[in-house]
Coordinates of C-alpha atoms and ligand atoms in Angstrom, one line a residue:
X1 CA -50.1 8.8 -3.9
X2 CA -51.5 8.3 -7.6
X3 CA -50.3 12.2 -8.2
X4 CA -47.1 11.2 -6.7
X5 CA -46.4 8.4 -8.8
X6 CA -47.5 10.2 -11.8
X7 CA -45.1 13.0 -11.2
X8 CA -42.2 10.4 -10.7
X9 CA -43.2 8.4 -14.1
X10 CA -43.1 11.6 -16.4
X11 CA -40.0 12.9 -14.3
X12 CA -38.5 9.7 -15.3
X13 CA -39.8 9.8 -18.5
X14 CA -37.9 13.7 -19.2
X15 CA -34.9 12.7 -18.1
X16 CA -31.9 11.7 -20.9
X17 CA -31.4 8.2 -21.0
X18 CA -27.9 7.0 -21.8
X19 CA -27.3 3.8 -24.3
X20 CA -24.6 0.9 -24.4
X21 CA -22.0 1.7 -27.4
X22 CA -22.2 -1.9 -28.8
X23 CA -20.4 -2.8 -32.9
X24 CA -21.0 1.2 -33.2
X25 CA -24.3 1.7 -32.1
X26 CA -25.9 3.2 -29.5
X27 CA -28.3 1.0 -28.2
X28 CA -30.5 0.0 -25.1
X29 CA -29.6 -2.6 -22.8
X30 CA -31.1 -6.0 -23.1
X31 CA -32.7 -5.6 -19.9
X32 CA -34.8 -2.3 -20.9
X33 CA -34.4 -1.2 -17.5
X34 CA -32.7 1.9 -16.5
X35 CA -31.5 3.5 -13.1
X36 CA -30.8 6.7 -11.4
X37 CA -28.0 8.9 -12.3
X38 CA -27.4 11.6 -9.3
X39 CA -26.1 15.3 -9.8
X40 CA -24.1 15.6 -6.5
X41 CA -23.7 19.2 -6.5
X42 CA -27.9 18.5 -6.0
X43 CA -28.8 15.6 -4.5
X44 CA -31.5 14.9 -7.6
X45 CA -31.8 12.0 -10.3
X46 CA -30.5 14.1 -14.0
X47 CA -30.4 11.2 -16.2
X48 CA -31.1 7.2 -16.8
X49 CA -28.1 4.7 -16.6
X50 CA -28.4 1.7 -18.6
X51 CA -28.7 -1.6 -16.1
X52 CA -27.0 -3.7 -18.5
X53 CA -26.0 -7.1 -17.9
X54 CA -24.3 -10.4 -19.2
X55 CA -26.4 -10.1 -21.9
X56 CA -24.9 -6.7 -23.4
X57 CA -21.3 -8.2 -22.2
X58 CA -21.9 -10.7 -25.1
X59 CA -22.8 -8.8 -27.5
X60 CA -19.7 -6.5 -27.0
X61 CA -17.5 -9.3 -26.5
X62 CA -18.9 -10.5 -29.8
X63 CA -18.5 -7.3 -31.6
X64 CA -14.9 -7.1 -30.5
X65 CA -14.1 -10.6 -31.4
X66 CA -14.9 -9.6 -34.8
X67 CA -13.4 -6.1 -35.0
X68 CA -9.8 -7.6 -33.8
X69 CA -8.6 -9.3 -37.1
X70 CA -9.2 -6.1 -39.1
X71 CA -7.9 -3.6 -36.2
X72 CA -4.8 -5.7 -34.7
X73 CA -3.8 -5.8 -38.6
X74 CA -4.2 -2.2 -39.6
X75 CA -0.8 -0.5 -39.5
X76 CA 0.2 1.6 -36.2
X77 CA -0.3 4.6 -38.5
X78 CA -3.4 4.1 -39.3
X79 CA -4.6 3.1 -35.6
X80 CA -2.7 5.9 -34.6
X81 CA -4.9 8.6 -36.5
X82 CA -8.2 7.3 -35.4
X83 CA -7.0 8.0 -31.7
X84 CA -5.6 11.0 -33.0
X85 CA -9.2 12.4 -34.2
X86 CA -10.9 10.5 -30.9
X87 CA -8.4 13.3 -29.4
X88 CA -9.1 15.9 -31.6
X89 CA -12.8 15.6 -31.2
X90 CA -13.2 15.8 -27.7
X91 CA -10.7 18.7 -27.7
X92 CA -13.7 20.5 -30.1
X93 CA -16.5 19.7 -27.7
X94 CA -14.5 20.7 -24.6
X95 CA -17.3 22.7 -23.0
X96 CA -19.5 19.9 -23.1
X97 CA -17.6 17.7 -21.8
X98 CA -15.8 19.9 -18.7
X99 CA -19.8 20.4 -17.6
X100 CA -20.4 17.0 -18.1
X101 CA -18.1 15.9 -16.1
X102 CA -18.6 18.4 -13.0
X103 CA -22.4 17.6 -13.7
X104 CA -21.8 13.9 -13.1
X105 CA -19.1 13.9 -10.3
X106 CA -19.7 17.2 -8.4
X107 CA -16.1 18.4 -8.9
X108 CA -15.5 22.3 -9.9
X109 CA -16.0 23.4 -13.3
X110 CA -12.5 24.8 -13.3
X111 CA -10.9 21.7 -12.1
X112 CA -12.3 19.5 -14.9
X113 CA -11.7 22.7 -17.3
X114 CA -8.0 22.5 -16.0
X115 CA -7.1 18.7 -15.3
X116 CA -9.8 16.1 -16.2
X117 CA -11.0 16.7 -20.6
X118 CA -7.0 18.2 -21.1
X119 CA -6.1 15.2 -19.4
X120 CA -7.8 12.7 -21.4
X121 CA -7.4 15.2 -24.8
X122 CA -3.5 14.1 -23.9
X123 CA -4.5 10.4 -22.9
X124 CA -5.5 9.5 -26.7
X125 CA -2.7 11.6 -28.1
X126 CA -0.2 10.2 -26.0
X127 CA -0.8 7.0 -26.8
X128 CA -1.3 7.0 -30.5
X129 CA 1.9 8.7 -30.7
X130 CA 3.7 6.2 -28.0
X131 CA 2.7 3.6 -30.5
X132 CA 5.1 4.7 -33.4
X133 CA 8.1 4.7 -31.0
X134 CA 7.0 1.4 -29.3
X135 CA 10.0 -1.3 -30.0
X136 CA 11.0 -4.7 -28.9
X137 CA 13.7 -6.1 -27.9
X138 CA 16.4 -8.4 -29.7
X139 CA 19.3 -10.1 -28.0
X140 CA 22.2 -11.4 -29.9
X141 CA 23.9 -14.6 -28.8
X142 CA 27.6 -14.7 -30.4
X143 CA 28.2 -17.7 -32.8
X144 CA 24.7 -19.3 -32.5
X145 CA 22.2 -16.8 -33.4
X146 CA 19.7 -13.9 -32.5
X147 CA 16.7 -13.7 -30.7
X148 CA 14.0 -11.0 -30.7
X149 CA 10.9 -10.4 -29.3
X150 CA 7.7 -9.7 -30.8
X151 CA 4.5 -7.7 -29.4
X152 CA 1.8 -9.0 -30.4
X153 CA -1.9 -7.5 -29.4
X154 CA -3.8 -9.6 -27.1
X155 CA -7.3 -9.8 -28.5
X156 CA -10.5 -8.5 -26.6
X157 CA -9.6 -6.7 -23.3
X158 CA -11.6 -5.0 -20.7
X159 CA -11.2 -2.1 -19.2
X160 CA -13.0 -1.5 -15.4
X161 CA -13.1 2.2 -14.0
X162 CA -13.9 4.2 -11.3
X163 CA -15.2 7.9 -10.4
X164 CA -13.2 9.9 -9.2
X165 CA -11.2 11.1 -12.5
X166 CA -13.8 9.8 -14.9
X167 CA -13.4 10.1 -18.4
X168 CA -9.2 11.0 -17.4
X169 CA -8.8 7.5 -16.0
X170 CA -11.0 5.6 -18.9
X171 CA -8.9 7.5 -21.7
X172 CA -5.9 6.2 -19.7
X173 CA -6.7 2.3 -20.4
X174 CA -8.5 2.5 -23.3
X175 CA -5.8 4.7 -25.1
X176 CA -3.1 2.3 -24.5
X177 CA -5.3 -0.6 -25.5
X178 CA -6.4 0.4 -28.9
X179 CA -3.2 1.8 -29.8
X180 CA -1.9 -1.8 -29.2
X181 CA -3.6 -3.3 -31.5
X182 CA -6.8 -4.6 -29.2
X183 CA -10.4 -4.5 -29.1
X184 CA -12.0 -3.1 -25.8
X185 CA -15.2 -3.9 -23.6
X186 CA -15.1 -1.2 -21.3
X187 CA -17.1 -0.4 -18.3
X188 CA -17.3 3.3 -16.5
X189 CA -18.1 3.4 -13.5
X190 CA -22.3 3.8 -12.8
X191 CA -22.1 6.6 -10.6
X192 CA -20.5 9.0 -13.8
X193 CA -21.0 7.7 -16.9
X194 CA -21.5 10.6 -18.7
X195 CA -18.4 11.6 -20.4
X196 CA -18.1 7.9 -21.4
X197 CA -21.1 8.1 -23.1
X198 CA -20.0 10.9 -25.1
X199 CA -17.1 9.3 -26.1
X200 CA -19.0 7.1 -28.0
X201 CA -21.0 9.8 -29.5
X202 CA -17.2 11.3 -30.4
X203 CA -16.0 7.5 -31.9
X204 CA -19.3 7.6 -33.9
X205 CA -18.4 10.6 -35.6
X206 CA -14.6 10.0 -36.2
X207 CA -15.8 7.0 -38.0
X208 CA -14.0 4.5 -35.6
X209 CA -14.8 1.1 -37.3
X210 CA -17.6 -1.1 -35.6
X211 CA -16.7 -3.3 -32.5
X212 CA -13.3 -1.7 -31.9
X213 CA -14.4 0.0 -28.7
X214 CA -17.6 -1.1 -26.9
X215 CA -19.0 0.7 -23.9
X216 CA -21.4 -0.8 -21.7
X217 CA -22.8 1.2 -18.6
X218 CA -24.2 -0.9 -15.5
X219 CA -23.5 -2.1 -12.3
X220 CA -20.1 -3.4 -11.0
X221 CA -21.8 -6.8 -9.8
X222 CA -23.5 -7.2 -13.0
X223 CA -21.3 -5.9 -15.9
X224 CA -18.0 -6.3 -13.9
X225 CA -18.7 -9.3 -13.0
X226 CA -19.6 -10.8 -16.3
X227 CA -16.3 -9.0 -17.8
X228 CA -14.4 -10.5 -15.3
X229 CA -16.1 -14.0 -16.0
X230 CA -15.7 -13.7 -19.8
X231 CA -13.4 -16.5 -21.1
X232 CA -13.0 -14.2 -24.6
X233 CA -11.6 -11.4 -22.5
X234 CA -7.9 -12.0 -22.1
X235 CA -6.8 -9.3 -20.0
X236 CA -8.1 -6.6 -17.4
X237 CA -7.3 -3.2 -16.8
X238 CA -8.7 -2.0 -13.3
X239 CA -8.5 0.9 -11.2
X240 CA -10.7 1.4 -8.0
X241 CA -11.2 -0.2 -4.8
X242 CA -9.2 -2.7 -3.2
X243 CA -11.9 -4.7 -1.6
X244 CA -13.2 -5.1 -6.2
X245 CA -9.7 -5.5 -7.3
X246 CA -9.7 -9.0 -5.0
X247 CA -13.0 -9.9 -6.6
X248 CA -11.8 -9.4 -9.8
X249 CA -8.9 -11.1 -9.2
X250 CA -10.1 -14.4 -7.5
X251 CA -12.5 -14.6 -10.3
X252 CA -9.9 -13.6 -13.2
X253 CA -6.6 -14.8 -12.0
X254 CA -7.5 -18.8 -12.3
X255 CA -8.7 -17.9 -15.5
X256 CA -5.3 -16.9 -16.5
X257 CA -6.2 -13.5 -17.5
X258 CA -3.5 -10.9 -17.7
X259 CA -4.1 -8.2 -15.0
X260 CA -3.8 -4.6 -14.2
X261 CA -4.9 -3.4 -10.8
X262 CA -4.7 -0.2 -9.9
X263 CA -6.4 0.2 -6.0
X264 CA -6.6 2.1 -3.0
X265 CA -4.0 4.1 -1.3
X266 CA -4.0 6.1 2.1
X267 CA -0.7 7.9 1.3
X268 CA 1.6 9.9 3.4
X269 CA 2.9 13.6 3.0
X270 CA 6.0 14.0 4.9
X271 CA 7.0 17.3 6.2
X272 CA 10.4 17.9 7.3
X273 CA 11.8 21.1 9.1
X274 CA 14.1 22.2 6.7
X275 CA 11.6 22.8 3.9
X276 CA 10.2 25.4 1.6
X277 CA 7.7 26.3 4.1
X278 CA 5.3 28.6 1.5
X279 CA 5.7 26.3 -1.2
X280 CA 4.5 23.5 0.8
X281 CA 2.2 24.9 2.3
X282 CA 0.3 26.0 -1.0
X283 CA 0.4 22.3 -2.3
X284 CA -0.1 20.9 0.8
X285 CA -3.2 22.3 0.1
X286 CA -4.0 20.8 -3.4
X287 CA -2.9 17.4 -2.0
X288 CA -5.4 17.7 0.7
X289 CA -8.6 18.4 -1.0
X290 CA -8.1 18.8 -4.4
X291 CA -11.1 16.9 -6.2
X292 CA -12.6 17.4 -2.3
X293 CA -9.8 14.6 -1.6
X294 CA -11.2 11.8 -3.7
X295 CA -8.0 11.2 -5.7
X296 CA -6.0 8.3 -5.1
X297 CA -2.7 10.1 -5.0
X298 CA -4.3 12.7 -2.3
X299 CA -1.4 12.5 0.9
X300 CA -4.3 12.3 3.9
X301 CA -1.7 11.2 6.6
X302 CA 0.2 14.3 6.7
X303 CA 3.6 13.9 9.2
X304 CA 5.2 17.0 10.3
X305 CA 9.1 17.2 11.7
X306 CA 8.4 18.8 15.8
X307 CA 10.2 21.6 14.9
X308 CA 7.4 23.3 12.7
X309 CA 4.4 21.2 13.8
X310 CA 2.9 24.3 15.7
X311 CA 3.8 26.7 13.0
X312 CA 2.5 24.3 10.2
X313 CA -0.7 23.4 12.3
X314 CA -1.6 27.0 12.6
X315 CA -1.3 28.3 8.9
X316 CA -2.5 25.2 7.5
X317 CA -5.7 25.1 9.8
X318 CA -6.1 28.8 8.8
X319 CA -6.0 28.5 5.1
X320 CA -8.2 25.4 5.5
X321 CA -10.7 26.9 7.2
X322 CA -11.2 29.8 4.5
X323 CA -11.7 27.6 1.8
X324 CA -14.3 28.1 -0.5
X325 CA -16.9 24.8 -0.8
X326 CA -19.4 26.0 -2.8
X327 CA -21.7 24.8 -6.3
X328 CA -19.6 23.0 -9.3
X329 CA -20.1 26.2 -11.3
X330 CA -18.9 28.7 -9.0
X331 CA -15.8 30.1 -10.3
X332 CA -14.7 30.5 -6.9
X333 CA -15.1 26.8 -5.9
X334 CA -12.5 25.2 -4.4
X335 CA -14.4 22.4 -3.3
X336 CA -17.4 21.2 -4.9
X337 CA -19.9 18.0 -4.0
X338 CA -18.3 15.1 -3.4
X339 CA -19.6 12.0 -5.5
X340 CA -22.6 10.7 -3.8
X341 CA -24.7 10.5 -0.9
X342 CA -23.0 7.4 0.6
X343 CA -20.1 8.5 -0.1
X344 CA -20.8 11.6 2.3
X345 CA -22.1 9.3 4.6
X346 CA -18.9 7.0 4.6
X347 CA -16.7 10.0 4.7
X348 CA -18.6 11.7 7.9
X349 CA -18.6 8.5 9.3
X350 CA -14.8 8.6 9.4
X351 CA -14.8 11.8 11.5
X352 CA -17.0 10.6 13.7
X353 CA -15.0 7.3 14.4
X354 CA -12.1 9.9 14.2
X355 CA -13.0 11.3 17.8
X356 CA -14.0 8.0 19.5
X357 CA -10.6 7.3 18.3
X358 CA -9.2 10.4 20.5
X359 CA -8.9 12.5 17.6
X360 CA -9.7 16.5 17.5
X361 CA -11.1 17.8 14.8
X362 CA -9.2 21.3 14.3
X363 CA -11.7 22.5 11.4
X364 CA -14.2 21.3 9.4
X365 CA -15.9 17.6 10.2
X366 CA -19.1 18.6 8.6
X367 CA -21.5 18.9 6.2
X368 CA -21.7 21.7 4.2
X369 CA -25.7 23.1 3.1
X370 CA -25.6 25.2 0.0
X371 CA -28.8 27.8 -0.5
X372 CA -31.5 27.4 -3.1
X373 CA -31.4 24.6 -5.6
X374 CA -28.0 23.3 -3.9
X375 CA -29.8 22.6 -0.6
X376 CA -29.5 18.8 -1.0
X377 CA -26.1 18.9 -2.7
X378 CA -23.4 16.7 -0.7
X379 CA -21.0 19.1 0.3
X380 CA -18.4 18.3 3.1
X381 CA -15.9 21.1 4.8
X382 CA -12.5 20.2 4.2
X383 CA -11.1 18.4 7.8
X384 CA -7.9 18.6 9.7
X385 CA -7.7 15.6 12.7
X386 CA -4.8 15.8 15.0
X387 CA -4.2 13.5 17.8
X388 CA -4.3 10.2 16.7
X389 CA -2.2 6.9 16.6
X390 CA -0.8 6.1 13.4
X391 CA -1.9 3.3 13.6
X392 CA -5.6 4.1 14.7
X393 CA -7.9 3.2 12.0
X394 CA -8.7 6.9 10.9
X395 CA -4.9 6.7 9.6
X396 CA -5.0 3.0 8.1
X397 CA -7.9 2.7 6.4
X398 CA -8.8 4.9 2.8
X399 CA -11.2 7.9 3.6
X400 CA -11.2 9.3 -0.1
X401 CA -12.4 12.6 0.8
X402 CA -11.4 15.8 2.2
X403 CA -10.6 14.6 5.2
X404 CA -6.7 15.0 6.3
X405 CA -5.0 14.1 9.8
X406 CA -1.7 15.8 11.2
X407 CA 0.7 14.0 13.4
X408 CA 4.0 15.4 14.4
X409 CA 7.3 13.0 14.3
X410 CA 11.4 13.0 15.4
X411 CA 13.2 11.9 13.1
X412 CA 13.5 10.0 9.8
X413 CA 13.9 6.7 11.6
X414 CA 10.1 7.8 13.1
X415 CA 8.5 8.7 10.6
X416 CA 9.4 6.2 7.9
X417 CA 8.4 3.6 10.2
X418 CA 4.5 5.6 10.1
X419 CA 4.7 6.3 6.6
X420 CA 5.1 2.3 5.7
X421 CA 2.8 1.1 8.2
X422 CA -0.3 1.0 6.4
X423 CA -1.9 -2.0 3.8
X424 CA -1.1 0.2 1.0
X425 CA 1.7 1.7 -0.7
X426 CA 0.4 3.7 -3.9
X427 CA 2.4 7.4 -3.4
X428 CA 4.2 9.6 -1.1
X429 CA 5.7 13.3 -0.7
X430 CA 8.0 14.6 0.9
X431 CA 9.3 18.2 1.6
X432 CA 12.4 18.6 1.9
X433 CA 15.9 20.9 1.1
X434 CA 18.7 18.0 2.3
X435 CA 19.0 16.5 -0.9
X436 CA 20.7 13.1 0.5
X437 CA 18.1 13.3 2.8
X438 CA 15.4 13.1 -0.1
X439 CA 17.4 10.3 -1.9
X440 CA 17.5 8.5 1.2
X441 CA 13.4 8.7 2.5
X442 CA 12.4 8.4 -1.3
X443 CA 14.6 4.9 -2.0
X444 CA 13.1 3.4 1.5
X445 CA 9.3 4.3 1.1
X446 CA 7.3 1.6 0.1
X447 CA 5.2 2.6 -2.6
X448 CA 5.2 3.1 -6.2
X449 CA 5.2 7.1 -6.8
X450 CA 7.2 9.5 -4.3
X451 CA 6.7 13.3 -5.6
X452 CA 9.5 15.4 -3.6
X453 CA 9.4 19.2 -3.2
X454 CA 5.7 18.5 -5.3
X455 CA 2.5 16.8 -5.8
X456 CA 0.4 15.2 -8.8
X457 CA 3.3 16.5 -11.7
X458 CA 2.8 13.6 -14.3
X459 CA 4.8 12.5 -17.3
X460 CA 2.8 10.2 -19.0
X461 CA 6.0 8.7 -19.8
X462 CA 6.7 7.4 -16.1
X463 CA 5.3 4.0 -14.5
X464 CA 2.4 4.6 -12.7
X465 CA 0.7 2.3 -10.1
X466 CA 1.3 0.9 -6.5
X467 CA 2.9 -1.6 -4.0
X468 CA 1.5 -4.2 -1.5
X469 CA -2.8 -3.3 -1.3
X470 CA -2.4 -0.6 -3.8
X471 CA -1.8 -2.8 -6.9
X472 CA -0.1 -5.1 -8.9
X473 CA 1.0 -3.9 -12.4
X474 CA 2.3 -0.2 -13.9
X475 CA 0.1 2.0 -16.0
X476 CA 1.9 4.6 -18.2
X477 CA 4.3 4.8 -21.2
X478 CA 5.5 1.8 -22.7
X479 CA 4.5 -0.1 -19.2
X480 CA 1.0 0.0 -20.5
X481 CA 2.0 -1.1 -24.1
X482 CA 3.5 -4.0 -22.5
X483 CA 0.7 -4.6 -20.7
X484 CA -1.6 -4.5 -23.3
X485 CA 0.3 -6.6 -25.3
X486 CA 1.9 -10.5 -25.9
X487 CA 5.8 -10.9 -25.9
X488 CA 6.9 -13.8 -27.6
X489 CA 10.8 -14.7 -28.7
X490 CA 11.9 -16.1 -31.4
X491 CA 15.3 -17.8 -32.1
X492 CA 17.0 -18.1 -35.3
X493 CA 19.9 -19.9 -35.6
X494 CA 23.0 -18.6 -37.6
X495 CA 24.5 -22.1 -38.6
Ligands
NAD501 P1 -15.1 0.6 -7.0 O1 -14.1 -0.5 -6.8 O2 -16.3 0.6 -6.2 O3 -15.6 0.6 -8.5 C1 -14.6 0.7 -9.6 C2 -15.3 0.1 -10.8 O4 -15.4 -1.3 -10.6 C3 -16.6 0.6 -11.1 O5 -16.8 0.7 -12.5 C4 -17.6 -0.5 -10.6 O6 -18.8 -0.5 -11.2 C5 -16.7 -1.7 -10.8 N1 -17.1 -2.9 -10.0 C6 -17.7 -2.8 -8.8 N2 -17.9 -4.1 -8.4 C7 -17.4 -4.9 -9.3 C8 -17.3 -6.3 -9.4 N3 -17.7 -7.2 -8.5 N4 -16.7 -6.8 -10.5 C9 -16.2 -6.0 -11.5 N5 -16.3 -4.7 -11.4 C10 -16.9 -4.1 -10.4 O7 -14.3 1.9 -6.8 P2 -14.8 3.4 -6.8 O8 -15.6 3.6 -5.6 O9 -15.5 3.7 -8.1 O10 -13.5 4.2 -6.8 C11 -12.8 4.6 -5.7 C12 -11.6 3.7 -5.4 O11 -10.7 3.7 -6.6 C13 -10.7 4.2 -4.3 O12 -10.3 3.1 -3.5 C14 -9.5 4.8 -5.0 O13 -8.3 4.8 -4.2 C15 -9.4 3.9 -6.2 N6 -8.6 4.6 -7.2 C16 -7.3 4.1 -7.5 C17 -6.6 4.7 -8.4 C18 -5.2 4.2 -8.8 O14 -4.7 4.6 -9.8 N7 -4.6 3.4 -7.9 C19 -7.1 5.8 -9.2 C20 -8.4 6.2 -8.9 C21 -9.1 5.6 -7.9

């Protein structure tokens, strides 16, 4: 026992232990205590989380309280090139930061090499380049005068993340923030906080004045909790569960705080007969299991027109069934861990309540065990369910893995009427050649993205975000300088 505790204490001891980014330092939490951070693709501890609280919320709050006169006031040029060299800099340490990221979250190497650093490379660059084009609006009233409208940066924001797109979905609120003018207390999500924390090695080294960002790591109850409590904080930025987002929101909202929620989704890929049959078939795939299925904008309720089900369910279960689940580092990965234990657990959980619910499962269903040092690694098959209601709960209720089900339907009418029957309404796609018919199915789904003939192709430009359970508010482009920002019109008389 003594041996055993020993063993834990200096394994503790080895292991990296991350630090709050607090008025430019790196610095431990208030608490001193630390917790476990878990490499999926593994199943072992790799690294100590701080387990900040209220404490380290005020002193970032503080920090950024003071950082906003200077900041808000510098031009947009000159905010403009820090993001610019926050951009450039993680672009340098790219290597790093791709095995970071698969580290942390389990995903492939290639996939975070591919879609994850690029994308938050483009995040900062996006946005500190949006900012010089960012204008407001001026209405002129004839023979009594002209108004227009000023932006004006809010003060200290927080931005609240989640885990599936780590450092990608971070970059994409704290981008827009800064280059608006505010000062941020961000949060990443505790189960990958890694690539955050190098961010705020990378701010360190650009020389990003003190106090402008702050990143504090911790629990969501905790550190969530006391940014969403925070009277100095004036808006919040969300993405992740629906079941936080209310939190947040019933503590927030009576507060007055501006807010950005971007939530769950359970979204449908519709399938008509007419299609590019190879085309979708190929990124019918991606929109399966891409991330093993733990993106929002994955299409898990996939709805085939009769007249190809059987020829869809065949070469789909096929090319499912040969996918490669293997270790984060495998080039030939096309599935790596998902993010943590419970999370496997939730998701196998789903299959099972899948078959009391009358469902078959056509492949997968499973967990996968990896040789050698991978042994403990949460690895899941990729799943195809047919046979189910659409409105059982295996269809209604967000999975967020690689877990898909196939239901065959008649005609539009049908299938819009499944499509729109769930709590959510985040995205959609739909396969199609009948262009009216594509017009027609995209204007009536209710939902905030619809991808047709194609999946996941993002301007930055475009609104992003959801309907109904998925959301309230648009990330993206000047919707997320609006967001981040004050309007306020002013009048002036010509007489
Ligand atoms: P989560 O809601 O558990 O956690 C998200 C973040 O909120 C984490 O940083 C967490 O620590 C924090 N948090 C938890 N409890 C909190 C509280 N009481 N107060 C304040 N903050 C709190 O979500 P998750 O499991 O990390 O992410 C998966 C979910 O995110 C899925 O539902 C997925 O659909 C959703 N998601 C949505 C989008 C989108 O754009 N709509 C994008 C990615 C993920």
């Amino acid at each position: 026992m003594l041996i055993l505790l020993t063993i834990q204490v200096f394994y503790a001891e080895s292991m990296k232990k991350l630090h709050n980014y607090i008025n430019g330092e790196l610095i431990p939490p208030v608490s001193g205590d630390y917790f476990d951070n878990y490499d999926p693709s593994r199943g072992i501890p790799y690294s100590l989380i701080p387990d900040s609280d209220k404490r380290d919320i005020d002193l970032a709050v503080e920090a950024a309280k003071n950082a906003f006169p200077e900041w808000s006031n510098l031009s947009k040029e000159a905010r403009s090139e820090f993001m610019l060299k926050i951009s450039n800099r993680i672009q340098e340490r790219m290597d790093e930061f791709v095995k970071a990221e698969s580290l942390d979250n389990g995903k492939p190497e290639k996939l975070a090499a591919h879609v994850d650093i690029p994308r938050a490379v483009s995040n900062f660059k996006f946005f500190a380049t949006a900012i010089l084009h960012f204008a407001s609006e001026s209405h002129y009233m004839e023979g009594l005068g002209v108004n227009y409208t000023l932006r004006k940066p809010i003060g200290v924001v927080g931005c609240i993340s989640p885990w599936n797109l780590p450092l990608y979905l971070f970059s994409w609120k704290i981008a827009p923030a800064l280059a608006a003018g505010n000062t941020v207390v961000a949060k990443p999500s505790e189960i990958t906080p890694m690539t955050a924390y190098l961010l705020s090695e990378v701010c360190k080294e650009v020389g990003l004045p003190n106090g402008v960002l702050n990143i504090v790591h911790g629990m969501g109850a905790k550190v969530g909790d006391a940014i969403s409590h925070d009277v100095n904080i004036k808006a919040i930025s969300f993405t992740g569960g629906t079941q936080t987002g209310k939190i947040i929101a019933s503590i927030a909202a009576p507060m007055f705080k501006k807010l950005s929620l971007e939530l769950g989704g359970k979204n449908p890929n519709i399938i008509f007969d007419d299609c590019d049959f190879d085309k979708m078939l190929s990124t019918t795939m991606r929109s399966s299991f891409a991330n093993q299925g733990q993106i929002c904008l994955c299409g898990s309720r996939i709805f085939i027109q009769e007249g190809i089900f059987e020829k869809f369910k065949k070469a789909f279960v096929e090319k499912v069934s040969k996918s490669i689940v293997s270790n984060p580092t495998d080039p030939n990965a096309q599935l790596g861990a998902v993010v943590s234990k419970p999370h496997m657990e939730k998701i196998l959980s789903y299959v099972e309540l899948a078959k009391e619910e009358g469902g078959t499962v056509l492949t997968g269903g499973e967990r996968v065990i990896l040789d050698g040092e991978y042994k403990e690694g949460y690895y899941i098959r990729p799943t195809v369910i047919e046979g189910l209601e659409y409105n059982c709960r295996t269809n209604q209720e967000e999975i967020f893995g690689p877990v898909v089900t196939i239901t065959p339907f008649k005609d539009e009418e049908e299938v819009m009427m499944m499509a729109n029957s769930t709590q959510y309404g985040l995205s959609a796609t739909v396969w199609t050649n009948n262009l009216n018919r594509a017009h027609r199915v995209a204007d009536q789904l209710n939902c905030g993205i619809v991808w047709i003939n194609s999946w996941l192709v993002r301007d930055l430009r475009t609104p992003f975000g959801g309907t109904k359970a998925s959301g309230v508010g648009r990330e993206g482009g000047f919707e997320a300088l609006r967001f981040f920002t004050e309007a306020k019109n002013v009048f002036i008389s010509n007489e």
